[in-house]
Short mmCIF file of C-alpha atoms in Angstrom, two decimals:
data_model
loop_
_atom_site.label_atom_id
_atom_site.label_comp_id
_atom_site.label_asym_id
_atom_site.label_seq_id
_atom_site.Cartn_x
_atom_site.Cartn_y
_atom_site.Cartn_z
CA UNK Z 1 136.78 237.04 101.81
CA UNK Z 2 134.74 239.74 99.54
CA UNK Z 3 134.87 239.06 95.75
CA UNK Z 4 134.96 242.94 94.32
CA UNK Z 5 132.61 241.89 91.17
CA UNK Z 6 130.05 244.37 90.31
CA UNK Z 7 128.25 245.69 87.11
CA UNK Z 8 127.54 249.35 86.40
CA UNK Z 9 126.28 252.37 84.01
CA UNK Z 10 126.25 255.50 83.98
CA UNK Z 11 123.15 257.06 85.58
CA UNK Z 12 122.20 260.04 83.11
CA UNK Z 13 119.80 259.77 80.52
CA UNK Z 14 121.22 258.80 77.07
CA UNK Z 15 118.94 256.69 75.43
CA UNK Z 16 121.03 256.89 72.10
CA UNK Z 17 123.12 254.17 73.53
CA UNK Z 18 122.41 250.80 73.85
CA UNK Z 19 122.53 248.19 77.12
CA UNK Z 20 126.19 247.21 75.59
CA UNK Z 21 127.56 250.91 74.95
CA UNK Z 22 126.49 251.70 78.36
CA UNK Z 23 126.79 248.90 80.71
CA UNK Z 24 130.56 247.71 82.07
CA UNK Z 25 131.85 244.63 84.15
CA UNK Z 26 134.14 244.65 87.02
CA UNK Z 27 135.91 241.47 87.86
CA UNK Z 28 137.99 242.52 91.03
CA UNK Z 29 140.09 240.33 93.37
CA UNK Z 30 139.56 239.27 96.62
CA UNK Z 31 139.38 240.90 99.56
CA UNK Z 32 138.83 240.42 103.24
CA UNK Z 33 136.41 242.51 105.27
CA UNK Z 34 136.30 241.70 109.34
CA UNK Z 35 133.58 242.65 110.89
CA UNK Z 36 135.39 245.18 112.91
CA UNK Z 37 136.08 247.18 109.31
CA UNK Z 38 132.30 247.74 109.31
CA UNK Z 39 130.58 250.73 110.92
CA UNK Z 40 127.34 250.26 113.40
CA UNK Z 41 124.00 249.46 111.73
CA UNK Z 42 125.71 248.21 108.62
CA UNK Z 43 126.09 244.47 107.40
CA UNK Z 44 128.70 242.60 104.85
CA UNK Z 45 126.47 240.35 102.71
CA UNK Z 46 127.11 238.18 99.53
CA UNK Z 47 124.33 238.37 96.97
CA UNK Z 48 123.38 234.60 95.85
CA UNK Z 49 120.93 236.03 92.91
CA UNK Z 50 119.65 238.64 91.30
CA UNK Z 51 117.04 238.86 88.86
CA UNK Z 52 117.03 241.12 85.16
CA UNK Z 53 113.84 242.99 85.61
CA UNK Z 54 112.26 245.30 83.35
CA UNK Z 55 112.62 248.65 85.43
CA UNK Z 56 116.66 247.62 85.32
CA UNK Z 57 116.91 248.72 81.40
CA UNK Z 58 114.84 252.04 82.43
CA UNK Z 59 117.58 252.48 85.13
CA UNK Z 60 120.57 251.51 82.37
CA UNK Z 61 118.86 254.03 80.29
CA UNK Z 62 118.84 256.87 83.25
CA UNK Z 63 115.12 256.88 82.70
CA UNK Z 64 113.92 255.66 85.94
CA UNK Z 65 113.21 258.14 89.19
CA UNK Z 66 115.12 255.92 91.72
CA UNK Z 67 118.50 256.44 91.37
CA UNK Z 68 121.64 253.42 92.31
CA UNK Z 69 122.59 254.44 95.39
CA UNK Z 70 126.00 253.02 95.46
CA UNK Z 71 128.62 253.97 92.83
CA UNK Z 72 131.97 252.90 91.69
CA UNK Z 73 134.90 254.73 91.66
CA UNK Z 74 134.46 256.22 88.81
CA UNK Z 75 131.14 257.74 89.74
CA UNK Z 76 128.88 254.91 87.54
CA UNK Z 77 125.65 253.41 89.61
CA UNK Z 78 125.71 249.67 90.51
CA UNK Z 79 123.16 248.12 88.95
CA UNK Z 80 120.63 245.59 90.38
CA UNK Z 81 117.53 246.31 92.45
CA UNK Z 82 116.25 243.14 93.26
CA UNK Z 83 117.83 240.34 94.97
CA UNK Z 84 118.67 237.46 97.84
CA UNK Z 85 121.52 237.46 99.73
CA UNK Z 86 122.94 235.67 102.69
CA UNK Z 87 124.60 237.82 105.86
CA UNK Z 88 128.37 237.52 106.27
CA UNK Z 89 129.41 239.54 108.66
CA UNK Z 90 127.74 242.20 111.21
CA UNK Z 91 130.08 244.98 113.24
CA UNK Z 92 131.24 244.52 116.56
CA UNK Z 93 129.78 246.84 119.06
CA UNK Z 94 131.07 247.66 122.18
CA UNK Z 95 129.55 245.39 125.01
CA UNK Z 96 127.64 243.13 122.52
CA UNK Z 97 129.17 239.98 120.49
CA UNK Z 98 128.05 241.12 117.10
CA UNK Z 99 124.69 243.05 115.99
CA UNK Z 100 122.98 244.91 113.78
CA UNK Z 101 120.07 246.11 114.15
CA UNK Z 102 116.94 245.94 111.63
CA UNK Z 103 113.17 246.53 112.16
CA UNK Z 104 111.40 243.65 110.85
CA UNK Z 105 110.51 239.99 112.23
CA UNK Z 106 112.24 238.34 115.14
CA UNK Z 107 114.73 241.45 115.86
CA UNK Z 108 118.20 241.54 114.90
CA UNK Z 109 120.04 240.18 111.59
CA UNK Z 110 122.69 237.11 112.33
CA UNK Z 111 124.89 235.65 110.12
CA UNK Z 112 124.15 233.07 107.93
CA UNK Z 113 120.14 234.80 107.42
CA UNK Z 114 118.57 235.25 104.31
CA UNK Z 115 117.72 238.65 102.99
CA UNK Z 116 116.26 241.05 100.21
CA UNK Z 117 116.50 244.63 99.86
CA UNK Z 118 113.51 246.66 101.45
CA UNK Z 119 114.25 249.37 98.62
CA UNK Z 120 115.32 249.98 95.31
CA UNK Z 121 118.78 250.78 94.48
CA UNK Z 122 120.86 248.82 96.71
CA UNK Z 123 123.15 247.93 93.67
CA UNK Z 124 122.27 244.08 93.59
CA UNK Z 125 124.58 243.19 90.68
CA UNK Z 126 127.27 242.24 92.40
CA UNK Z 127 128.88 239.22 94.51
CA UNK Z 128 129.22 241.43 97.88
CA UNK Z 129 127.98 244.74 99.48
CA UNK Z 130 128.12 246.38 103.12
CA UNK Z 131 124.31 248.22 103.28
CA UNK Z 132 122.78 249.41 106.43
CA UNK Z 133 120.63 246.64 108.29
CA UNK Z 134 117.74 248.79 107.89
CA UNK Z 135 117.30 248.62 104.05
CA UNK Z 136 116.76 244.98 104.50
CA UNK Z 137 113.91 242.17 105.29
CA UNK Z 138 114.79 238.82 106.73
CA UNK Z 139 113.08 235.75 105.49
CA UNK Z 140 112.48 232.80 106.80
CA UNK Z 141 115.79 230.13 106.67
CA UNK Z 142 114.28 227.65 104.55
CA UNK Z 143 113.14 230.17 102.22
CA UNK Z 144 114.34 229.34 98.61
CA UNK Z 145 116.60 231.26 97.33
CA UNK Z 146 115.26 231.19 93.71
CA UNK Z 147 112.01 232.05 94.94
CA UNK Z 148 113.22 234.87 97.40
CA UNK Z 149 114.92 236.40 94.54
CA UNK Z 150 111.01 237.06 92.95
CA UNK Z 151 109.53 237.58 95.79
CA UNK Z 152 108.73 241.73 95.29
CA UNK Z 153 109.12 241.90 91.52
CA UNK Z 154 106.75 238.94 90.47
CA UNK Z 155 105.49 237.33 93.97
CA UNK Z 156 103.97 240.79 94.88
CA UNK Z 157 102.83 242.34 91.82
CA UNK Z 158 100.68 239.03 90.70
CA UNK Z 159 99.18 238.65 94.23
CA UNK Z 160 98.08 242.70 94.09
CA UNK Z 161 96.72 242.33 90.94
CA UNK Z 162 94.81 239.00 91.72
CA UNK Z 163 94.03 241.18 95.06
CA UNK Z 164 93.58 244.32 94.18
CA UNK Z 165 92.19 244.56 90.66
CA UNK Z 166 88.19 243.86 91.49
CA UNK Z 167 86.64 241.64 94.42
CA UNK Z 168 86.46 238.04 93.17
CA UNK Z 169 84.46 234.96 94.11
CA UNK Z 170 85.25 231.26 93.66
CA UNK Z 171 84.59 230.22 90.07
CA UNK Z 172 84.99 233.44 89.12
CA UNK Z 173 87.27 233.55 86.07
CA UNK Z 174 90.94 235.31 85.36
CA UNK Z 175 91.74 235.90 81.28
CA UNK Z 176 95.50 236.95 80.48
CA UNK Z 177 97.92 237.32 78.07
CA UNK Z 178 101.94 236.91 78.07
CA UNK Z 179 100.70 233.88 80.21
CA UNK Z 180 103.83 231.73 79.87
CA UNK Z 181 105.89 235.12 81.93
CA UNK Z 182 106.96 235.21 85.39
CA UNK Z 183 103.91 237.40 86.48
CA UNK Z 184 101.45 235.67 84.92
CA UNK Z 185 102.27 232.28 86.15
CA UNK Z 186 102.07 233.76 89.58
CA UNK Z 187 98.76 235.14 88.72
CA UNK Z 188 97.81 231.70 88.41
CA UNK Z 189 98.70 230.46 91.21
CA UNK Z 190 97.34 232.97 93.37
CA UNK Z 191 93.81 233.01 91.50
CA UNK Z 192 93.59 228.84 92.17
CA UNK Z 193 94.40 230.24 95.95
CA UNK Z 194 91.09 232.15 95.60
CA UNK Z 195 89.62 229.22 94.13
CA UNK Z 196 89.38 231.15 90.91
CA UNK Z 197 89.87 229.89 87.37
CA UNK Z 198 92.38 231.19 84.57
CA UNK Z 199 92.59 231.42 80.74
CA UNK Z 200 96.02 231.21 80.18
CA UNK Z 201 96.82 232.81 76.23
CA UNK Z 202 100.09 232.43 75.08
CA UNK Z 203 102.31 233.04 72.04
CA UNK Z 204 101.71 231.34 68.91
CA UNK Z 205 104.37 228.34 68.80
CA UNK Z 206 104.74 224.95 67.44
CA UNK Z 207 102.59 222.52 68.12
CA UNK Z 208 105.26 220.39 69.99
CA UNK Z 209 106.45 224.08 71.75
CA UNK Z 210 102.30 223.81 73.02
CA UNK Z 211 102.29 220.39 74.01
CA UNK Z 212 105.65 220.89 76.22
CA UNK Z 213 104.13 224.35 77.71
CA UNK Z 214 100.02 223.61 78.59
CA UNK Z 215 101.20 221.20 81.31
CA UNK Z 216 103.49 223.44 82.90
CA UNK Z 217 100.62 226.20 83.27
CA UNK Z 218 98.37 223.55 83.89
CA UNK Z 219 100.36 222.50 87.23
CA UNK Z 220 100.71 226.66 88.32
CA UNK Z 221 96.20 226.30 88.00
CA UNK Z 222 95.53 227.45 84.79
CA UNK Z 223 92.46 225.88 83.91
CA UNK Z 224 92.85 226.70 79.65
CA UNK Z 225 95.55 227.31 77.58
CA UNK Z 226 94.71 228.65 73.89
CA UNK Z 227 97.06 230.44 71.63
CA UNK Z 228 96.62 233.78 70.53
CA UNK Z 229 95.82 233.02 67.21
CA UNK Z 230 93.45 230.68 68.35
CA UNK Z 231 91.56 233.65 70.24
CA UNK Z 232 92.02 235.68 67.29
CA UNK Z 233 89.95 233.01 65.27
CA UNK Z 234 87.28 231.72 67.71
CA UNK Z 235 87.22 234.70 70.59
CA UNK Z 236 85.03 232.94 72.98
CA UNK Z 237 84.84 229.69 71.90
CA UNK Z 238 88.54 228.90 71.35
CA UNK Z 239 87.63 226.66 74.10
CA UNK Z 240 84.97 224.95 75.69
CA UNK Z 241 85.18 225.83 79.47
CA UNK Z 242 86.06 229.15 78.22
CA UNK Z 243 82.40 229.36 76.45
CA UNK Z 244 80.46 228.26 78.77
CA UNK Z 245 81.89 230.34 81.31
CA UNK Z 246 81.25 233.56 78.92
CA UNK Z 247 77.99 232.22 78.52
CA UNK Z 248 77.52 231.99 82.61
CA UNK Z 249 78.80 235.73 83.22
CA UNK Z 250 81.88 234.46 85.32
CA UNK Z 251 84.79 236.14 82.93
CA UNK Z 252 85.03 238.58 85.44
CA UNK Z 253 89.29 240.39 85.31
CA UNK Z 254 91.17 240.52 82.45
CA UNK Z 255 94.81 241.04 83.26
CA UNK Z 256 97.01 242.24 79.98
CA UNK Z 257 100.33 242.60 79.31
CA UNK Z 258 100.82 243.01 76.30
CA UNK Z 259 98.29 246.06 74.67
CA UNK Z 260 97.28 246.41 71.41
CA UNK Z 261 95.04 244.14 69.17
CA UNK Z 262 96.00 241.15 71.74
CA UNK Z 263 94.39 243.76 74.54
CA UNK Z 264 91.26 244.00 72.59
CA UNK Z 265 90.99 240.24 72.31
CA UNK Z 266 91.21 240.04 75.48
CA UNK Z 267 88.68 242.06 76.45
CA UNK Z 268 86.35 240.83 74.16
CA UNK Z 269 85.98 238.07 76.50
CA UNK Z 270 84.51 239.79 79.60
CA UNK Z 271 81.39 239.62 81.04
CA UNK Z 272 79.06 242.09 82.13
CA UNK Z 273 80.49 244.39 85.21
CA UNK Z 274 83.80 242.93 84.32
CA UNK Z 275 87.12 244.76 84.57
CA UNK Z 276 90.17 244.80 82.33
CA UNK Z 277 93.63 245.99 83.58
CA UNK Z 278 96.43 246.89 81.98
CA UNK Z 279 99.94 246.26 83.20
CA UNK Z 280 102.80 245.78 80.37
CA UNK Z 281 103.45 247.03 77.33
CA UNK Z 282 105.22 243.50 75.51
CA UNK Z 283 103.48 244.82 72.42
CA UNK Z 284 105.26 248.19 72.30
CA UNK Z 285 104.92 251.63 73.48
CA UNK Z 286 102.75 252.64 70.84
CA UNK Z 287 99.98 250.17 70.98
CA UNK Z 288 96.75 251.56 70.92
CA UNK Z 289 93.60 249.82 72.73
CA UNK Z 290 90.27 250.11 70.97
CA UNK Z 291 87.32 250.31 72.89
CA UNK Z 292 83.51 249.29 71.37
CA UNK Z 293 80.35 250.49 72.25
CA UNK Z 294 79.61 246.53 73.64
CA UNK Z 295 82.30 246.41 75.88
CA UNK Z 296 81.58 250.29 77.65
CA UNK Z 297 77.60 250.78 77.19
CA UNK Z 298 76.38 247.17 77.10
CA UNK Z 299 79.06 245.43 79.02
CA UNK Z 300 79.65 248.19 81.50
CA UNK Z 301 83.36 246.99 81.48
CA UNK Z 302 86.11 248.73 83.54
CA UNK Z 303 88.90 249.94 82.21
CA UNK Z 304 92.02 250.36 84.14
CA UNK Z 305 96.13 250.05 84.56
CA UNK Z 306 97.67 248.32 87.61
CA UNK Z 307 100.79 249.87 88.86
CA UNK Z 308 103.04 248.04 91.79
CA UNK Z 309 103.77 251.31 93.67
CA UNK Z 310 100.04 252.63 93.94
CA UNK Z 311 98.88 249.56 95.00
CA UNK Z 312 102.03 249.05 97.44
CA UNK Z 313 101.11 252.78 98.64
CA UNK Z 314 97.58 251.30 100.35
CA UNK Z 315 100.07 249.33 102.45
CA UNK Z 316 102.33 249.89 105.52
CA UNK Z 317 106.02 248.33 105.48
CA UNK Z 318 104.90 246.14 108.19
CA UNK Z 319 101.71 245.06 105.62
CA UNK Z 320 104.13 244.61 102.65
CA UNK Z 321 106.72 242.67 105.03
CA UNK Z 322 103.89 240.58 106.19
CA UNK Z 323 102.98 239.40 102.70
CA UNK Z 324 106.70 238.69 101.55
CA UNK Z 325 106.63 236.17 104.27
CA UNK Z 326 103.34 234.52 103.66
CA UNK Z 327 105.15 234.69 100.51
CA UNK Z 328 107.66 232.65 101.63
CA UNK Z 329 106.32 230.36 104.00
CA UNK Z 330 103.58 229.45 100.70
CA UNK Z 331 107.08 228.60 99.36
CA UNK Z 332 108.22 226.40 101.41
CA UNK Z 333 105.14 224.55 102.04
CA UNK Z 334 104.56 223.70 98.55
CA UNK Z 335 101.09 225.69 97.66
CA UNK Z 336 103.29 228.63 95.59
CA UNK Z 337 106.41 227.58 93.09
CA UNK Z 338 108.79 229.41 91.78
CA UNK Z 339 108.80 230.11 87.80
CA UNK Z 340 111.24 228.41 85.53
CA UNK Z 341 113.96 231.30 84.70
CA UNK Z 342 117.46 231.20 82.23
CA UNK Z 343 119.92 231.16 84.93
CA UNK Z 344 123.79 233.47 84.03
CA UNK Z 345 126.21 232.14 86.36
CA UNK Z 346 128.50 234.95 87.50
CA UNK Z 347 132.26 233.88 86.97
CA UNK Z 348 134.09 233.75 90.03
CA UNK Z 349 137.29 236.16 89.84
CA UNK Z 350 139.75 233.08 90.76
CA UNK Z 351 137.90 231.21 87.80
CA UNK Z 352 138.70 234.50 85.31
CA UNK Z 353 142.17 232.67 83.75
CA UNK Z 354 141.69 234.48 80.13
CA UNK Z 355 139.57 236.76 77.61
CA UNK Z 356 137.07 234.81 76.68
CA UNK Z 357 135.78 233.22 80.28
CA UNK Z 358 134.09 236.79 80.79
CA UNK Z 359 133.08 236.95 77.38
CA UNK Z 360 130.86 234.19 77.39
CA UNK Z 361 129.28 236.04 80.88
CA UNK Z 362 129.50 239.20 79.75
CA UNK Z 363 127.40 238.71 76.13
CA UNK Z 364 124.83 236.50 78.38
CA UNK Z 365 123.86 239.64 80.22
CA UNK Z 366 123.75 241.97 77.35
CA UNK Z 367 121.39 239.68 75.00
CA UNK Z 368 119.38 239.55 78.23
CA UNK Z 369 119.60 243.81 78.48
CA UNK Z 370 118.82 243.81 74.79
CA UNK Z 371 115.50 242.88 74.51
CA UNK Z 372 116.24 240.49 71.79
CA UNK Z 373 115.47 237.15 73.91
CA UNK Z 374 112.31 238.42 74.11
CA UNK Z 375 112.07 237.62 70.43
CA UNK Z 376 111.97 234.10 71.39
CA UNK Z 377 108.84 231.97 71.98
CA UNK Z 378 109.31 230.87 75.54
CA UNK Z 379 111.99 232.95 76.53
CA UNK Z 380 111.82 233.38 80.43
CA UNK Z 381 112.89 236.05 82.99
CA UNK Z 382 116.66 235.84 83.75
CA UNK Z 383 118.60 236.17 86.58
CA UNK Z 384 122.46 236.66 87.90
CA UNK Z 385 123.12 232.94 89.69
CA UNK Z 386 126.38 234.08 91.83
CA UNK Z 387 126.33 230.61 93.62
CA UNK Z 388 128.26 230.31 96.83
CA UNK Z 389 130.92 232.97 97.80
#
């Protein structure tokens, strides 16, 4: 049985509306799909969750190049490029029990395997889909399904940057900003992988808000946590470890994502021959990055962006596939964690008995669209929790 919920927009450009003007819910019944309904190389799955990621408002705003590839019928895009799901149901061909093929590891999908999309705009906002086999990756059973829902929108993007970003050695040290996001946290962990240390800034909160938070980064590998206000008052010597690794020439990346006057801070901690990278904008679009005559003629620092798709572009699908299961398997044998996220449970359409049971859903997403959350110390990445079909 297929459960028709799905969420959509429109997918021309009008950024005079908001996430709530533009956005619309579809709670449809129930509906049964045999797996001789579906055609060869295609596969019946049911979505178990889907994260809100930032490049889903540029879609929501038509603003982003990759298009949804599956409409409603009314001609809106379904939403939702990231995701796990679980196969239901494969096509019956002719001479063969049940198949459907897809390049990737171990041959052909089964039912009951855990998948995420190979590429963007397979319309992961909703409870079921039939894609082609092709357009996904298999993971590895005991992969968790929290964790495979990050896997190419925070698991890959930290790793690259950690990677990617400048060669570095153990003891080697890792400054960012936003540290308390998704990204960053994986940065963490990947950087104690390499043996590498982190300074871990984060918004300025309460001291109880600190006290509940330094731990938590503490167990992803960060090795300090300081505020930004206390980096806007001490620089370098907010913290011990963090001076005397200054003074040894070992603050070697700093990864921002933020921009502005927390940027510069941030930079203002490298060493000589160290690089600084640039990968968000939390600040705003407007920020504006000074740069001193220390940091470029006596420093020699690099300056630089990271972008996911240049970095994936060094890589063949087979490469990229390879890493989502390291990914995985790092998972499930403890040395990676998934980040804490603010799970929105998708109502069930047999649960739907009135008005205000969607809602409660339906404002959920669209503070999440907003931006406001972000407004909140602490607030973490959210994601669609569809449970079991």
């Amino acid at each position: 049985m297929s459960d028709q919920f799905s969420i959509t927009a429109a997918a021309t450009a009008v950024t005079s509306k908001t996430a709530a003007e533009r956005v619309h819910f579809h709670y449809g019944g129930r509906q049964s799909i045999t797996n001789t309904e579906l055609a060869p190389g295609h596969v019946l799955v049911s979505f178990q969750i889907s994260p809100i990621n930032p490049q889903d408002l540029m879609v929501i705003a038509g603003l982003y190049p990759v298009k949804p590839v599956f409409k409603d019928e009314n001609g809106e895009g379904i939403l939702g490029y990231d995701g796990v799901a679980r196969v239901e149901a494969m096509p019956v061909v002719e001479g063969d029990a049940a198949s459907a093929s897809a390049p990737g590891r171990d041959g052909d999908l089964h039912p009951g395997d855990l998948v995420i999309p190979r590429r963007h705009g397979l319309g992961t906002w909703r409870r079921t889909a039939i894609v082609k086999a092709e357009d996904l990756i298999r993971l590895p059973p005991d992969t968790d399904p929290l964790g495979a829902s990050l896997l190419r929108m925070v698991f890959l993007p930290a790793y690259l940057m950690v990677e990617d970003t400048r060669p570095l050695k153990p003891g080697d040290w890792i400054v960012q900003n936003a540290a308390s996001g998704a990204i960053a946290r994986l940065v963490t962990q990947f950087a104690r992988l390499k043996g590498c240390h982190v300074c871990s800034v984060v918004r300025d909160r309460d001291s109880a808000g600190l006290e509940a938070l330094r731990p938590v980064l503490q167990r992803d590998g960060a090795s300090v946590v300081i505020t930004e206000g206390e980096l806007r008052e001490s620089g370098v010597d907010a913290h011990p470890r963090l001076a005397e690794a200054a003074a040894q020439g070992r603050v070697a990346l700093a990864l921002d994502g933020v921009f502005g006057e927390p940027g510069e801070r941030l930079a203002s901690l490298l060493s000589k021959g160290a690089t600084y990278a640039d990968y968000g904008s939390l600040g705003g679009a407007d920020g504006v990055v000074r740069l001193s005559q220390r940091l470029l003629f006596w420093n020699e620092v690099s300056f630089g962006h990271f972008r996911l798709s240049e970095n994936l572009a060094r890589r063949t699908p087979t490469q990229q596939e390879s890493l989502l299961w390291w990914f995985a398997e790092l998972l499930a044998g403890g040395k990676l964690s998934a980040p804490d996220v603010t799970r929105i449970k998708v109502p069930k359409a047999a649960a739907l008995t009135g008005q205000e049971s969607s809602d409660a859903f339906e404002k959920q997403v669209i503070l999440a669209l907003s931006g406001e959350w972000k407004e909140k110390v602490g607030a973490g990445k959210h994601v669609l929790d569809f449970g079991a079909i």
